[in-house]
Coordinates of C-alpha atoms in Angstrom, one line a residue:
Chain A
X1 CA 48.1 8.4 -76.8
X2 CA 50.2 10.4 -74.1
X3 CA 48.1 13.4 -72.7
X4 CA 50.2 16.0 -70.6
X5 CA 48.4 18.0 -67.7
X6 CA 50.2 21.1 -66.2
X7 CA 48.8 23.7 -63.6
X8 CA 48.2 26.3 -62.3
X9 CA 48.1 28.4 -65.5
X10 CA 49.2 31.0 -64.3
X11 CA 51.6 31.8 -61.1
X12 CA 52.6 34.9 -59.5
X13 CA 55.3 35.2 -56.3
X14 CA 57.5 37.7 -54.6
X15 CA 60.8 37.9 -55.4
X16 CA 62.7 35.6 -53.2
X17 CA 59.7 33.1 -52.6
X18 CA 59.6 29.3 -54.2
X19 CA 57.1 29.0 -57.2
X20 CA 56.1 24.8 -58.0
X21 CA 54.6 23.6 -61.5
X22 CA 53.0 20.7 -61.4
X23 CA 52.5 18.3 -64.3
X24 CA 50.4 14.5 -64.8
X25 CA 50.8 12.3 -67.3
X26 CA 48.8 10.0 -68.6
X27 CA 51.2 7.1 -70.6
X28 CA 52.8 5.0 -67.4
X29 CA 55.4 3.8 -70.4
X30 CA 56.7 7.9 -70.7
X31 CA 60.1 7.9 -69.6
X32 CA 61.3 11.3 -70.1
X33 CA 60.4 14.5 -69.0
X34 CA 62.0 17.8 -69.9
X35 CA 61.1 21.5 -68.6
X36 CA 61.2 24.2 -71.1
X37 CA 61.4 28.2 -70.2
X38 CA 59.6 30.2 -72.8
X39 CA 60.6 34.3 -72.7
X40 CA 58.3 36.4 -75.5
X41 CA 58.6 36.0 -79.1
X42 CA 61.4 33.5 -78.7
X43 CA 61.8 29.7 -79.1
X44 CA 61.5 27.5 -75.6
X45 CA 64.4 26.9 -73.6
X46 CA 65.5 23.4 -72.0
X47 CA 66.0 24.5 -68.6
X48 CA 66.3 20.9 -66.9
X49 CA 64.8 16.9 -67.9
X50 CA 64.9 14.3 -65.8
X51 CA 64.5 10.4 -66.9
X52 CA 62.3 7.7 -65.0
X53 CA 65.3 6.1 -63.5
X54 CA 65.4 9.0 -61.2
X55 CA 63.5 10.6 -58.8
X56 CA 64.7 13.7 -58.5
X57 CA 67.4 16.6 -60.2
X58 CA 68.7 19.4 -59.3
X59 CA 70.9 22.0 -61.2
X60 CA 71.3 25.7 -58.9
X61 CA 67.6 27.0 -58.2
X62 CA 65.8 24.8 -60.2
X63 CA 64.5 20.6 -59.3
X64 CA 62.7 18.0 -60.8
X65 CA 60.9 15.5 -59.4
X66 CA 59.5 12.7 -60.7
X67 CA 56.8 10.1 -58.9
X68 CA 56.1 7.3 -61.3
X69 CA 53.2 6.0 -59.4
X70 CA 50.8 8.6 -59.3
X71 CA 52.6 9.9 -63.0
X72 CA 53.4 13.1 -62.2
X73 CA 56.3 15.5 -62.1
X74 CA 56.7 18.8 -60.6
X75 CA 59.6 21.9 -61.5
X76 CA 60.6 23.9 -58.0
X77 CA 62.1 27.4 -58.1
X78 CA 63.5 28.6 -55.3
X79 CA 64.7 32.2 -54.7
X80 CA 63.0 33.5 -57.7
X81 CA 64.1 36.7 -59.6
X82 CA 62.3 39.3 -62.1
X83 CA 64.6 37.3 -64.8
X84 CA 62.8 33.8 -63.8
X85 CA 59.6 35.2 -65.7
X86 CA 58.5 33.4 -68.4
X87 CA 56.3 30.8 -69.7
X88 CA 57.0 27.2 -68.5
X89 CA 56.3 24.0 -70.4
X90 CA 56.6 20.4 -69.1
X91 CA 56.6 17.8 -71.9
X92 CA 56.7 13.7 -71.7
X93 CA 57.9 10.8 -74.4
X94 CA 58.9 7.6 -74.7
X95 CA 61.5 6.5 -75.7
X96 CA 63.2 8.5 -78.9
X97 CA 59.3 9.8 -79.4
X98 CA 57.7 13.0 -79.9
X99 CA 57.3 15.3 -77.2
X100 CA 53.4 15.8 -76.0
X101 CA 53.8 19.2 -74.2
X102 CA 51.5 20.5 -71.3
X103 CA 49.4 23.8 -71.7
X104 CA 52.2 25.8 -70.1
X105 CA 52.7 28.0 -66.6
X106 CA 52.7 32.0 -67.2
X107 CA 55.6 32.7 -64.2
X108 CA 55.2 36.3 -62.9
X109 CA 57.9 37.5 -60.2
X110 CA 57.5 40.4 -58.8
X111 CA 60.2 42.5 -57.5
Chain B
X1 CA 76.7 23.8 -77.4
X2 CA 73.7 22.7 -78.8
X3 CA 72.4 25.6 -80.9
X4 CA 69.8 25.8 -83.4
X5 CA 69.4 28.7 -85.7
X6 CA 66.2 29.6 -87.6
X7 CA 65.9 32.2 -90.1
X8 CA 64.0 34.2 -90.7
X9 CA 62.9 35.3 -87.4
X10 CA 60.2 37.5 -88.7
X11 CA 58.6 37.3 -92.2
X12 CA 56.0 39.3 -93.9
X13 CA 54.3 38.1 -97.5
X14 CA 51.2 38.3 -99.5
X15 CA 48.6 35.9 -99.7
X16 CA 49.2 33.2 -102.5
X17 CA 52.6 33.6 -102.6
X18 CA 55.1 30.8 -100.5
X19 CA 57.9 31.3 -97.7
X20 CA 60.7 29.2 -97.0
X21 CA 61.5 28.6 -93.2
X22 CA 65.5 27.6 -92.2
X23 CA 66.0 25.2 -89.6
X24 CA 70.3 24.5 -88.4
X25 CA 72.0 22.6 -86.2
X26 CA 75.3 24.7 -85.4
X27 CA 77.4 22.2 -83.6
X28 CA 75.8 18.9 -84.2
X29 CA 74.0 16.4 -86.3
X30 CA 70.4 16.1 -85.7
X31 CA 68.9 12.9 -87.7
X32 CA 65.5 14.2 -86.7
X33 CA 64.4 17.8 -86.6
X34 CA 60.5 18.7 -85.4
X35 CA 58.2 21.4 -86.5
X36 CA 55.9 23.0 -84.1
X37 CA 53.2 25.6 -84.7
X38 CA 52.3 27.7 -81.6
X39 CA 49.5 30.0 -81.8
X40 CA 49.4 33.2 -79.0
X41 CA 49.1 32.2 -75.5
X42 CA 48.8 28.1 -76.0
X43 CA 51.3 25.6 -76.5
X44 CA 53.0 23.8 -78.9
X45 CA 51.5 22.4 -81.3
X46 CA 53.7 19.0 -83.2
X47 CA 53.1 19.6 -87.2
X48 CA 55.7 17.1 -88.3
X49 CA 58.5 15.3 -87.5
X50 CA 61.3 15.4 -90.2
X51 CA 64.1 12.7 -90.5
X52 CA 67.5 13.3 -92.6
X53 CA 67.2 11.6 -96.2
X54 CA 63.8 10.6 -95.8
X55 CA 59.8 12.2 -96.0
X56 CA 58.5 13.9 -92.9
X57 CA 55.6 12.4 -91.1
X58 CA 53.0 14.6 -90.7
X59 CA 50.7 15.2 -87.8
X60 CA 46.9 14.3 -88.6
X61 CA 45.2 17.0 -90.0
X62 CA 48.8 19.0 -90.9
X63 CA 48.1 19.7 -94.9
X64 CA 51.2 18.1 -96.4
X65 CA 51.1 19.6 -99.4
X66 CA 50.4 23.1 -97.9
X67 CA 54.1 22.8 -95.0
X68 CA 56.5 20.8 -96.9
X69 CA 59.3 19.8 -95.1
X70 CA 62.9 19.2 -96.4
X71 CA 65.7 17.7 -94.3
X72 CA 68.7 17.0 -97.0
X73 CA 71.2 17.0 -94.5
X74 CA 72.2 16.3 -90.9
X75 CA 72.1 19.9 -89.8
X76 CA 69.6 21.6 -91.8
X77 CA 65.8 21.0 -92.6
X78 CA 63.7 23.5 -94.2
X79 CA 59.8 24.4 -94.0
X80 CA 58.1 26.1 -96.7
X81 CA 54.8 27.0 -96.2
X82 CA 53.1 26.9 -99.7
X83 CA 50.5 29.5 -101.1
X84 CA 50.2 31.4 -97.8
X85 CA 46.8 32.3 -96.5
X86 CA 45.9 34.8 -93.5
X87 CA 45.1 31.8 -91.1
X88 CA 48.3 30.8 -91.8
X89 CA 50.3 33.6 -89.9
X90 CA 51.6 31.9 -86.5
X91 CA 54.5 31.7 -84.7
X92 CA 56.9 28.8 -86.2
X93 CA 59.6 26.9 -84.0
X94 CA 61.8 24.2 -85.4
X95 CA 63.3 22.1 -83.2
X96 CA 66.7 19.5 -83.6
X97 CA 67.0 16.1 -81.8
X98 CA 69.9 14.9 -79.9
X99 CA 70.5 11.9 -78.4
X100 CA 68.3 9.9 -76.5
X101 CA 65.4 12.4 -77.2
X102 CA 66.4 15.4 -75.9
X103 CA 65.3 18.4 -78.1
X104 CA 66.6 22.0 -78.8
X105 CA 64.7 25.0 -80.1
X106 CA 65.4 27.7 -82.4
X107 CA 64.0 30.8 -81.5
X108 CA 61.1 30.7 -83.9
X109 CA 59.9 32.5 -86.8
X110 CA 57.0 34.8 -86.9
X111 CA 54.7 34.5 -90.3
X112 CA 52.8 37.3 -91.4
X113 CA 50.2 37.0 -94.2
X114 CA 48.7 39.5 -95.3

């Protein structure tokens, strides 16, 4: 079955900087990918997905990008704020599947 | 759009007796609604995926008889989590399918058995 790696664990910037997630995959037939935002003791939050037709999204501060070859896919902040801290979970399925999540990205942004 | 509500958000109960977790789709129809488990600091962890009119499947090694799973209509599916134990307090998140895969969370609910 799928099997979804995401690193670095844990991630701490400056205010202002750029902070990358990176995620593998291990199903070549997955065909969506969606980033979730985690804040404490609430449910996760789709913050942007992106589908294998497409290489890359964008939506304000936050990309996706997607390299079917090498099966993996990457979430960019840029200009990151105290408010951007969270947990950060990339997931993969195919087709109208489950989601297989990764391990998640503890985001610390320091003012 | 695309909100899901899940009550309660926090529960507390006694051990042996069962709780009843909501799952609703404000402002649309979800045929399938998920059911994660997520215990602190890891991620989230599939325990069944629950399709309008018809019985959940179950992840392997999800007791069905222990989280049964009710989805009698479009926008709401219900978990009950039968003859609760201490190992069962966790953090519970339901989630609501929309087209073409995409999900949305509710904001979980936290179980407490004590």
């Amino acid at each position: 079955g799928e099997n979804v790696e995401q690193h670095p664990s844990t991630l701490s910037v400056q205010e202002g900087d750029s902070a990358v997630i990176k995620c593998t995959y291990s199903d070549s037939a997955s065909n969506y990918f969606p980033w979730y935002k985690q804040e404490l003791g609430k449910g996760p939050q789709l913050i942007i997905d992106i589908r294998s037709n497409v290489g890359e999204k964008k939506d304000q501060r936050i990309a996706v990008t997607l390299n079917k070859t090498a099966k993996h896919f990457s979430l960019h902040i840029t200009e990151t704020q105290p408010e951007d801290s969270a947990v950060y979970f990339c997931a993969a399925s195919i087709g109208t599947d489950k989601l297989i999540f990764g391990t998640g990205t503890r985001l610390q942004v320091f003012p | 759009g695309a909100v899901v509500s899940q009550h309660p958000s926090w529960v507390i109960c006694k051990s042996g007796t069962s709780v009843k977790i909501e799952c609703r789709s404000l402002d649309f129809q979800a045929t399938t609604m998920f059911w994660y488990r997520q215990f602190p600091k890891q991620s989230l962890m599939l325990m069944a995926t629950s399709n309008e009119g018809s019985k959940a499947t179950y992840e392997q090694g999800v007791e069905k008889d222990k989280f049964l799973i009710n989805h009698a209509s479009l926008t709401l599916s219900t978990l009950t989590v039968t003859s609760a134990h201490p190992e069962d307090s966790s953090f519970y998140i339901c989630s609501a399918g929309r087209q073409k895969n995409i999900q949305y969370f509710g904001a979980g609910t936290r179980l407490s058995v004590l």
